[in-house]
Amino acid sequence: MTTKPAGHADVVRALGRLCHEVREHEPLRKHVSFRIGGPADLLVVPRSREEVRAVASWLFAERVPFAVLGQGSNVLISDQGIRGIVLKIGKGLDRITLDGDRITAMAGAGLPHLARAAAGQGLAGLEFAAGIPASLGGAVVMNAGAHGHAMAEIVASARVLMPDGEHTMTPATLGYAYRTSVLQQRAAVVMEATLQLQRSTPDVVRRRTDEWLAHRAATQPIGPPSSGCIFRNPAGDHAGRLIDLAGGKGLQVGAAQVSEIHANYIVNTGEASAADVLALMHKVNALVAEKFGVELEPEIKLLGEFRVG
Ligand SMILES: Cc1cc2nc3c(=O)[nH]c(=O)nc-3n(C[C@H](O)[C@H](O)[C@H](O)COP(=O)(O)OP(=O)(O)OC[C@H]3O[C@@H](n4cnc5c(N)ncnc54)[C@H](O)[C@@H]3O)c2cc1C
């Protein structure tokens, strides 16, 4: 990902014409739930569908690589930041439209907000998502899930910008599996998604939502900055269970610590660096590999440059 030195000023000028908010050297720690990470050369923050289309089309046409950020709740940004462009899909891109038992929302809509809106209409199916601090776009890409449910069950379609144009994708073409979709391997910007829910009553939906939120509050660290679960669950097991049994809880590198409440969470207890988190992930992985012979894979997305070892 290089826009510097060649053409950096041209890129800034071109994007400034297409989008009213373009920030240079923007600290990304302000934009992610971990509160960790260096600056992006350019953070582009479109506020309308037209701005997203214009920016993404230009970047694709000029073959300028870029990273997409939603709520930044599943990423670890390197301490050096990102040499290149980050497109943030958030505020202003959050309109929600109800149509019978379907909800269509723009990718920047917050999942908890969407879940509450559905509950208010007595629409069931999004209760699992009320405690996931995601944007709809990030949740579609990650196939976010909880309590035995996931986005794949409710996504009817998604509008996605790709280098060859705008596409309507369905669960079949999104290639959904556990915490993954084909969008994780493609240059793509999710613009909006339509969710198919089921008719119920506001009381029933709110009760289930509240039960699951209470369960989450009792079993996961809600307060300190984190990126949610760090590792994917290995087939038939839970990464948190393995880390706990291997003695990983409370393990610390710098200000990064394996949560005492949920062993698959790393929390930022102060000024943790991305290097601290990565070193801790290696330690945890080594512990689990030694005890159970299982190699854990990261669930969080590493953005920027990381030195291995
Ligand atoms: C306290 C906490 C609890 C969590 N609990 C859960 C949980 O229960 N279940 C669960 O599945 N996850 C959970 N997570 C992780 C996270 O919320 C999800 O993975 C979520 O789907 C990420 O959404 P986001 O908008 O924050 O995406 P980001 O973290 O910003 O991005 C994640 C990935 O999606 C891509 N992306 C984001 N938006 C778009 C877009 N519009 N177009 C194209 N690509 C995009 C990014 O490039 C990146 O690769 C938790 C995180 C935290 C901090």
Tab-separated table of C-alpha atoms in Angstrom, residues 28-29 32 34 36-39 69 75-82 86 273-275 301-306:
chain	number	residue	atom	x	y	z
A	28	LEU	CA	-6.039	5.529	13.912
A	29	ARG	CA	-6.148	4.739	17.642
A	32	VAL	CA	-10.641	1.614	16.782
A	34	PHE	CA	-8.555	-1.256	21.039
A	36	ILE	CA	-4.082	1.212	19.609
A	37	GLY	CA	-2.354	2.084	16.359
A	38	GLY	CA	-0.307	4.677	14.509
A	39	PRO	CA	-1.493	7.138	11.877
A	69	LEU	CA	-12.604	0.570	8.415
A	75	VAL	CA	-8.724	-4.824	13.984
A	76	LEU	CA	-5.218	-4.403	15.334
A	77	ILE	CA	-3.508	-1.449	13.667
A	78	SER	CA	0.287	-1.514	13.703
A	79	ASP	CA	2.203	1.031	15.784
A	80	GLN	CA	3.598	2.487	12.551
A	81	GLY	CA	0.068	2.955	11.264
A	82	ILE	CA	-0.925	2.527	7.641
A	86	VAL	CA	-8.051	4.217	4.915
A	273	SER	CA	1.159	-0.968	21.789
A	274	ALA	CA	0.311	-3.180	18.848
A	275	ALA	CA	3.706	-4.835	19.392
A	301	LYS	CA	-7.506	-8.389	11.253
A	302	LEU	CA	-3.966	-7.025	11.394
A	303	LEU	CA	-3.703	-3.772	9.413
A	304	GLY	CA	-0.401	-2.077	8.587
A	305	GLU	CA	3.097	-3.498	8.798
A	306	PHE	CA	4.000	-5.976	11.514
